[in-house]
């Protein structure tokens, strides 16, 4: 029996992951038991112990990319790329991995999902999306977002984005994420709080920890950007140097045709030069994979700043509430004592039109006292909310730091191994070429 389409308003509220449909509905059955009581667990740091539980139950992949043509919201023809998301249940009755859900998503829908996560999980370093258009490219790479090589790299990046969410101890339990993977009709309504994240607030007492984190994110972005720019320049120069050897190969091949006794040596030298020149294509293609890994953490820097901006917003609201409460207390004290410490429009009005009656003053004092009580409760609530935010934010930042150190260490070690392997391979061929040159020179 099919279930009615979900209400988009209800989907906006973050809730523990609840399978939609029958108990044997594939993905829902695979994760149903694990998500019971997730609401109580997700509020604390103890959810860290359940890390990767989704990835133990299901497989998530972005398996294909397809170029499509359709009409946008302005009813204009446009070309875009759609990506096929597949989810498979790992644990099944016959022990086989079974495809449970598959659907196509556009890049803009991935952006909507991430926007939702930013709004409803402000204390979390939300995984970034891969670049929408190619950045830090060298001349051989195309900057066209429809280029097949770029689309393939972005497909891998989108799959990594989903796997990052699925391995997060809190984000993986979100209902909207589940609907994104399984429901064709995925709704998300814009929230004004998302715009608030982009605002700048001047707080009087900034938290040094978040200030340092913001500076660190700026430095991280600056260093990785510089590294990627240098890498692009080096790739350009290296590509040129390697391809110059292709000219040597052509010259030696032509030369071998007019030489009888040393023709074989020249032909072999030309062949090795051609191989040497063509080897740069595979080398730089492998390097591009490591560049994409660095780009992910380049975009993570913005995710860190989003957490800092949210904290600034909360701190600003707290300071404004404290300032408003202090102002009301001062007004109440002035009314009770009949003295005015600071200039105010109300004080000037009193001087011009006379004093208030005792009944009017008592009524105003009563109203102010009620407002003061409400303000104190609101200030207490904001203080508790701020402490809870800082606690959860730093728990997730520590998780992010461990992930970053692990990922970058593995990427840099793999990159170094690749470079060593490349040098050995190229060095062997280069030494062989030198021997051939020496033989040819000796013969001449």
Coordinates of C-alpha atoms in Angstrom, one line a residue:
X1 CA 0.0 0.0 0.0
X2 CA 1.5 3.3 -1.1
X3 CA 1.9 6.1 1.4
X4 CA 0.8 9.7 0.7
X5 CA 3.5 12.2 -0.2
X6 CA 5.1 13.7 2.9
X7 CA 4.0 17.2 4.1
X8 CA 6.9 19.6 3.2
X9 CA 6.2 21.7 6.3
X10 CA 6.8 18.8 8.6
X11 CA 9.9 17.8 6.7
X12 CA 11.6 21.1 7.7
X13 CA 11.7 20.0 11.4
X14 CA 14.8 17.9 12.2
X15 CA 13.7 14.6 13.6
X16 CA 15.1 11.2 14.3
X17 CA 15.3 9.1 11.2
X18 CA 12.1 7.1 10.7
X19 CA 11.6 4.7 7.8
X20 CA 8.7 5.5 5.6
X21 CA 6.7 2.6 4.3
X22 CA 6.5 -1.0 5.3
X23 CA 9.0 -2.7 7.6
X24 CA 10.4 -4.7 4.7
X25 CA 11.0 -1.6 2.5
X26 CA 14.7 -2.2 1.9
X27 CA 16.6 0.8 3.2
X28 CA 14.0 1.5 5.9
X29 CA 14.3 -2.0 7.2
X30 CA 18.0 -1.9 7.2
X31 CA 18.3 1.2 9.4
X32 CA 15.0 1.1 11.3
X33 CA 16.1 -0.6 14.5
X34 CA 19.3 1.4 14.7
X35 CA 17.4 4.7 14.7
X36 CA 15.0 4.0 17.5
X37 CA 15.6 6.4 20.3
X38 CA 18.0 8.5 18.2
X39 CA 16.3 11.7 19.4
X40 CA 17.6 11.2 23.0
X41 CA 21.1 10.1 21.8
X42 CA 21.6 12.8 19.2
X43 CA 21.5 15.7 21.8
X44 CA 24.7 14.6 23.4
X45 CA 28.3 13.8 22.6
X46 CA 27.7 10.1 23.2
X47 CA 26.4 9.7 19.7
X48 CA 30.1 9.6 18.6
X49 CA 30.1 6.0 19.6
X50 CA 27.6 5.2 16.9
X51 CA 29.7 6.7 14.1
X52 CA 29.4 5.0 10.7
X53 CA 26.4 2.9 11.8
X54 CA 24.6 3.8 8.6
X55 CA 27.5 2.8 6.4
X56 CA 27.5 -0.6 8.2
X57 CA 23.9 -1.1 7.2
X58 CA 23.7 0.4 3.7
X59 CA 25.8 1.4 0.7
X60 CA 25.4 4.8 -0.8
X61 CA 26.8 5.7 -4.2
X62 CA 26.5 8.3 -6.9
X63 CA 27.0 5.8 -9.8
X64 CA 26.2 7.8 -12.9
X65 CA 26.1 11.3 -14.3
X66 CA 23.8 12.2 -17.2
X67 CA 23.5 15.4 -19.3
X68 CA 19.9 16.5 -19.6
X69 CA 17.9 19.4 -21.1
X70 CA 14.8 20.9 -19.5
X71 CA 13.1 24.1 -18.5
X72 CA 13.9 26.1 -15.4
X73 CA 11.7 28.2 -13.2
X74 CA 11.7 31.0 -15.8
X75 CA 10.5 28.6 -18.4
X76 CA 13.7 28.9 -20.3
X77 CA 15.6 26.0 -21.9
X78 CA 18.7 24.9 -20.0
X79 CA 21.2 22.1 -20.0
X80 CA 22.2 20.5 -16.7
X81 CA 23.8 17.4 -15.3
X82 CA 21.8 14.9 -13.2
X83 CA 23.4 12.3 -10.9
X84 CA 22.1 8.9 -10.0
X85 CA 22.0 8.1 -6.3
X86 CA 21.8 4.4 -5.4
X87 CA 21.3 3.0 -1.9
X88 CA 21.8 -0.7 -1.2
X89 CA 21.0 -2.7 1.9
X90 CA 24.1 -4.7 3.0
X91 CA 22.3 -7.0 5.5
X92 CA 19.7 -9.0 3.7
X93 CA 18.0 -12.4 4.2
X94 CA 20.1 -14.1 1.6
X95 CA 23.3 -12.3 2.5
X96 CA 23.4 -10.4 -0.8
X97 CA 23.5 -6.6 -1.3
X98 CA 20.2 -5.6 -2.7
X99 CA 19.3 -2.3 -4.5
X100 CA 16.6 -0.6 -2.5
X101 CA 16.3 2.9 -3.9
X102 CA 17.7 4.8 -6.8
X103 CA 16.8 8.3 -8.0
X104 CA 18.3 11.2 -10.0
X105 CA 19.3 14.5 -8.4
X106 CA 20.6 17.8 -9.7
X107 CA 23.6 19.6 -8.2
X108 CA 21.1 22.4 -7.0
X109 CA 19.3 19.8 -5.0
X110 CA 22.5 18.8 -3.2
X111 CA 22.9 22.5 -2.5
X112 CA 19.4 22.6 -0.9
X113 CA 20.2 19.7 1.3
X114 CA 23.4 21.3 2.6
X115 CA 21.5 24.6 3.1
X116 CA 19.0 22.8 5.3
X117 CA 21.8 21.2 7.3
X118 CA 23.5 24.5 7.8
X119 CA 20.3 26.0 9.2
X120 CA 19.1 23.2 11.5
X121 CA 22.6 22.0 12.7
X122 CA 24.4 25.3 13.2
X123 CA 26.9 23.8 15.7
X124 CA 28.1 21.2 13.2
X125 CA 30.9 21.5 10.6
X126 CA 28.7 20.5 7.7
X127 CA 30.6 18.7 4.9
X128 CA 31.2 20.8 1.8
X129 CA 30.0 20.2 -1.7
X130 CA 32.5 19.8 -4.6
X131 CA 33.1 22.9 -6.7
X132 CA 30.3 23.9 -9.0
X133 CA 32.8 25.2 -11.6
X134 CA 36.4 24.2 -12.0
X135 CA 38.9 26.3 -10.1
X136 CA 42.7 26.2 -10.0
X137 CA 42.8 24.6 -13.4
X138 CA 45.9 24.4 -15.6
X139 CA 45.7 24.9 -19.4
X140 CA 45.0 21.2 -20.3
X141 CA 41.9 21.0 -18.1
X142 CA 38.7 22.5 -19.2
X143 CA 36.9 25.1 -17.0
X144 CA 33.5 24.1 -18.6
X145 CA 31.2 22.6 -16.0
X146 CA 29.9 20.2 -18.7
X147 CA 33.3 18.8 -19.5
X148 CA 33.2 15.0 -19.0
X149 CA 36.4 14.9 -16.8
X150 CA 35.1 17.7 -14.6
X151 CA 31.6 16.0 -14.3
X152 CA 33.3 12.7 -13.3
X153 CA 35.3 14.4 -10.6
X154 CA 32.2 16.2 -9.3
X155 CA 30.3 12.9 -9.3
X156 CA 33.0 11.5 -7.0
X157 CA 32.8 14.6 -4.9
X158 CA 29.1 14.4 -4.5
X159 CA 29.3 10.7 -3.5
X160 CA 31.9 11.7 -0.9
X161 CA 29.6 14.4 0.4
X162 CA 26.8 11.9 1.0
X163 CA 29.2 9.4 2.6
X164 CA 30.5 12.2 4.9
X165 CA 26.9 12.9 6.1
X166 CA 26.1 9.2 6.4
X167 CA 29.2 8.7 8.6
X168 CA 28.4 11.7 10.9
X169 CA 27.0 10.6 14.2
X170 CA 24.2 13.2 14.2
X171 CA 23.6 14.2 10.5
X172 CA 23.1 10.6 9.5
X173 CA 19.9 10.4 11.6
X174 CA 18.2 13.3 10.0
X175 CA 14.9 12.6 8.3
X176 CA 15.4 15.1 5.5
X177 CA 18.7 13.3 4.6
X178 CA 16.8 10.0 4.5
X179 CA 14.1 11.6 2.2
X180 CA 16.8 13.0 0.0
X181 CA 18.1 9.5 -0.7
X182 CA 14.8 7.8 -1.1
X183 CA 12.0 10.2 -2.1
X184 CA 11.6 11.7 -5.6
X185 CA 9.7 14.7 -4.3
X186 CA 12.2 16.4 -2.0
X187 CA 10.9 19.7 -0.6
X188 CA 12.8 22.4 1.1
X189 CA 11.5 25.8 1.9
X190 CA 13.9 28.7 2.2
X191 CA 14.4 29.9 5.8
X192 CA 15.2 33.4 6.8
X193 CA 17.7 32.1 9.4
X194 CA 20.0 31.0 6.5
X195 CA 20.3 34.6 5.5
X196 CA 21.1 35.5 9.1
X197 CA 24.2 33.2 8.9
X198 CA 25.7 35.5 6.3
X199 CA 25.2 38.7 8.3
X200 CA 28.1 40.3 10.2
X201 CA 27.6 41.3 13.8
X202 CA 30.0 43.3 16.0
X203 CA 29.9 41.6 19.4
X204 CA 31.3 43.3 22.4
X205 CA 32.7 40.2 24.1
X206 CA 33.7 37.7 21.4
X207 CA 34.7 34.2 22.5
X208 CA 38.4 33.8 21.9
X209 CA 38.1 30.2 21.0
X210 CA 35.8 31.0 18.1
X211 CA 37.8 34.0 17.1
X212 CA 40.9 31.8 16.9
X213 CA 38.9 29.2 14.9
X214 CA 37.8 31.8 12.5
X215 CA 41.4 32.9 12.0
X216 CA 42.5 29.3 11.6
X217 CA 39.8 28.8 8.9
X218 CA 41.0 31.9 7.0
X219 CA 44.6 30.7 7.2
X220 CA 43.6 27.2 6.1
X221 CA 41.8 28.5 3.1
X222 CA 44.7 30.9 2.3
X223 CA 47.3 28.1 2.5
X224 CA 45.4 25.5 0.5
X225 CA 44.5 28.1 -2.1
X226 CA 48.1 29.1 -2.5
X227 CA 49.1 25.4 -2.7
X228 CA 46.6 24.7 -5.4
X229 CA 47.7 27.8 -7.4
X230 CA 51.3 26.8 -7.2
X231 CA 50.4 23.2 -8.1
X232 CA 48.5 24.5 -11.2
X233 CA 51.5 26.5 -12.3
X234 CA 53.9 23.6 -11.8
X235 CA 51.6 21.3 -13.7
X236 CA 51.6 23.8 -16.6
X237 CA 55.4 23.9 -16.7
X238 CA 55.8 20.2 -16.2
X239 CA 53.4 19.5 -18.9
X240 CA 55.3 21.7 -21.3
X241 CA 58.7 20.2 -20.4
X242 CA 57.4 16.6 -20.9
X243 CA 55.7 17.5 -24.2
X244 CA 58.9 19.0 -25.6
X245 CA 60.4 15.6 -25.5
X246 CA 57.8 14.5 -28.0
X247 CA 59.6 16.8 -30.5
X248 CA 62.8 14.9 -29.7
X249 CA 61.0 11.7 -30.4
X250 CA 59.8 12.9 -33.8
X251 CA 63.2 14.2 -34.8
X252 CA 65.0 10.9 -33.8
X253 CA 62.4 8.9 -35.6
X254 CA 63.0 10.9 -38.8
X255 CA 66.7 10.8 -38.3
X256 CA 66.6 7.0 -38.0
X257 CA 65.2 6.8 -41.5
X258 CA 68.3 8.2 -43.1
X259 CA 70.8 6.3 -41.0
X260 CA 71.6 2.7 -41.6
X261 CA 74.0 1.5 -38.9
X262 CA 72.6 3.5 -36.0
X263 CA 69.0 3.7 -37.2
X264 CA 67.8 1.2 -34.6
X265 CA 69.4 3.1 -31.8
X266 CA 67.8 6.4 -32.9
X267 CA 64.5 4.7 -33.5
X268 CA 64.6 3.3 -29.9
X269 CA 65.6 6.7 -28.5
X270 CA 62.7 8.3 -30.3
X271 CA 60.3 5.7 -29.0
X272 CA 61.5 6.3 -25.4
X273 CA 61.1 10.0 -25.9
X274 CA 57.5 9.6 -27.0
X275 CA 56.7 7.3 -24.0
X276 CA 58.3 9.9 -21.7
X277 CA 56.2 12.7 -23.2
X278 CA 53.0 10.8 -23.0
X279 CA 53.6 9.7 -19.4
X280 CA 52.8 13.2 -18.1
X281 CA 49.1 12.7 -18.9
X282 CA 48.6 9.9 -16.5
X283 CA 50.8 11.6 -13.9
X284 CA 48.8 14.8 -13.9
X285 CA 45.5 12.9 -14.0
X286 CA 46.5 11.1 -10.8
X287 CA 47.6 14.4 -9.2
X288 CA 44.2 15.9 -10.0
X289 CA 42.7 13.3 -7.7
X290 CA 44.8 14.6 -4.8
X291 CA 44.1 18.2 -5.7
X292 CA 40.4 17.4 -5.4
X293 CA 41.0 16.1 -1.9
X294 CA 42.7 19.4 -1.0
X295 CA 39.8 21.3 -2.5
X296 CA 37.4 19.5 -0.2
X297 CA 39.2 21.0 2.8
X298 CA 39.5 24.3 1.1
X299 CA 35.6 24.3 1.1
X300 CA 35.6 23.0 4.7
X301 CA 37.1 26.3 5.7
X302 CA 33.9 28.0 4.8
X303 CA 32.0 25.4 6.9
X304 CA 34.1 26.3 9.9
X305 CA 33.4 30.0 9.4
X306 CA 29.6 29.2 9.2
X307 CA 29.8 27.8 12.8
X308 CA 31.7 30.9 13.9
X309 CA 29.1 33.2 12.3
X310 CA 26.3 31.3 14.1
X311 CA 28.1 31.7 17.4
X312 CA 28.5 35.4 16.7
X313 CA 24.8 35.7 16.0
X314 CA 23.9 34.0 19.3
X315 CA 26.4 36.1 21.2
X316 CA 25.0 39.2 19.6
X317 CA 21.4 38.2 20.6
X318 CA 22.6 37.5 24.1
X319 CA 24.3 40.9 24.4
X320 CA 21.2 42.7 23.0
X321 CA 19.0 40.9 25.5
X322 CA 21.3 41.8 28.4
X323 CA 21.4 45.5 27.2
X324 CA 17.6 45.6 26.9
X325 CA 17.2 44.1 30.4
X326 CA 19.7 46.6 31.9
X327 CA 17.8 49.5 30.2
X328 CA 14.4 48.3 31.6
X329 CA 15.9 47.9 35.1
X330 CA 17.2 51.5 34.9
X331 CA 13.8 52.8 33.8
X332 CA 12.1 51.0 36.7
X333 CA 14.6 52.4 39.1
X334 CA 14.2 56.0 37.8
X335 CA 10.4 55.7 38.1
X336 CA 10.7 54.3 41.6
X337 CA 13.1 57.1 42.8
X338 CA 11.8 59.9 40.6
X339 CA 15.4 60.7 39.3
X340 CA 16.5 60.6 35.7
X341 CA 20.2 59.7 35.2
X342 CA 20.3 60.0 31.4
X343 CA 18.6 62.2 28.8
X344 CA 15.4 60.7 27.4
X345 CA 12.4 61.8 25.4
X346 CA 10.2 60.7 28.3
X347 CA 12.1 62.9 30.7
X348 CA 11.8 65.9 28.4
X349 CA 8.1 65.3 28.0
X350 CA 7.7 65.2 31.8
X351 CA 9.4 68.5 32.2
X352 CA 7.2 70.1 29.5
X353 CA 3.8 68.6 30.5
X354 CA 4.2 67.9 34.2
X355 CA 4.7 64.8 36.4
X356 CA 2.8 61.6 36.0
X357 CA 0.2 60.7 38.6
X358 CA 1.1 58.1 41.2
X359 CA -1.3 55.7 39.7
X360 CA 0.3 56.1 36.2
X361 CA 3.7 55.6 37.7
X362 CA 2.7 52.5 39.6
X363 CA 1.1 51.0 36.4
X364 CA 4.3 51.7 34.4
X365 CA 6.5 50.2 37.2
X366 CA 4.3 47.1 37.2
X367 CA 4.6 46.7 33.4
X368 CA 8.4 47.2 33.6
X369 CA 8.7 44.6 36.4
X370 CA 6.8 42.1 34.3
X371 CA 9.1 42.9 31.3
X372 CA 12.1 42.6 33.5
X373 CA 11.0 39.1 34.7
X374 CA 10.4 38.0 31.1
X375 CA 13.8 39.5 30.1
X376 CA 15.6 37.6 32.9
X377 CA 14.0 34.4 31.9
X378 CA 14.9 35.1 28.2
X379 CA 18.5 36.0 29.2
X380 CA 18.8 32.8 31.2
X381 CA 17.4 30.7 28.3
X382 CA 19.8 32.3 25.8
X383 CA 22.7 31.7 28.2
X384 CA 21.8 28.0 28.4
X385 CA 21.3 27.8 24.7
X386 CA 24.7 29.4 24.1
X387 CA 26.5 27.0 26.5
X388 CA 24.8 24.0 24.8
X389 CA 25.8 25.4 21.4
X390 CA 29.5 25.8 22.5
X391 CA 29.5 22.3 24.0
X392 CA 28.1 20.6 20.9
X393 CA 30.1 22.8 18.5
X394 CA 33.5 22.0 20.1
X395 CA 32.6 18.3 20.2
X396 CA 32.0 18.4 16.5
X397 CA 35.1 20.5 15.8
X398 CA 37.2 18.0 17.6
X399 CA 35.7 15.3 15.5
X400 CA 36.4 17.4 12.4
X401 CA 40.0 17.9 13.4
X402 CA 40.6 14.1 13.8
X403 CA 39.0 13.5 10.4
X404 CA 41.1 16.3 8.8
X405 CA 44.4 15.0 10.3
X406 CA 43.6 11.5 9.2
X407 CA 42.5 12.4 5.7
X408 CA 45.3 14.8 4.9
X409 CA 47.9 12.5 6.3
X410 CA 46.6 9.6 4.1
X411 CA 46.4 11.9 1.1
X412 CA 49.9 13.4 1.5
X413 CA 51.5 10.0 2.1
X414 CA 49.7 8.6 -1.0
X415 CA 50.8 11.6 -3.0
X416 CA 54.4 11.1 -1.9
X417 CA 54.3 7.4 -2.8
X418 CA 52.9 8.3 -6.2
X419 CA 55.7 10.9 -6.8
X420 CA 58.4 8.3 -5.7
X421 CA 56.9 5.7 -8.1
X422 CA 56.8 8.3 -10.9
X423 CA 60.4 9.3 -10.3
X424 CA 61.6 5.7 -10.3
X425 CA 59.7 5.0 -13.5
X426 CA 60.8 8.1 -15.3
X427 CA 64.3 7.9 -14.0
X428 CA 64.7 4.3 -15.3
X429 CA 63.5 5.4 -18.8
X430 CA 65.6 8.5 -18.7
X431 CA 68.8 6.6 -17.8
X432 CA 68.1 4.2 -20.6
X433 CA 67.8 7.1 -23.0
X434 CA 71.1 8.5 -21.8
X435 CA 72.8 5.2 -22.5
X436 CA 71.3 5.2 -26.1
X437 CA 72.5 8.8 -26.6
X438 CA 76.0 7.9 -25.4
X439 CA 76.1 4.9 -27.8
X440 CA 74.9 7.1 -30.7
X441 CA 77.5 9.8 -29.8
X442 CA 80.3 7.3 -29.6
X443 CA 79.3 5.8 -32.9
X444 CA 79.4 9.2 -34.6

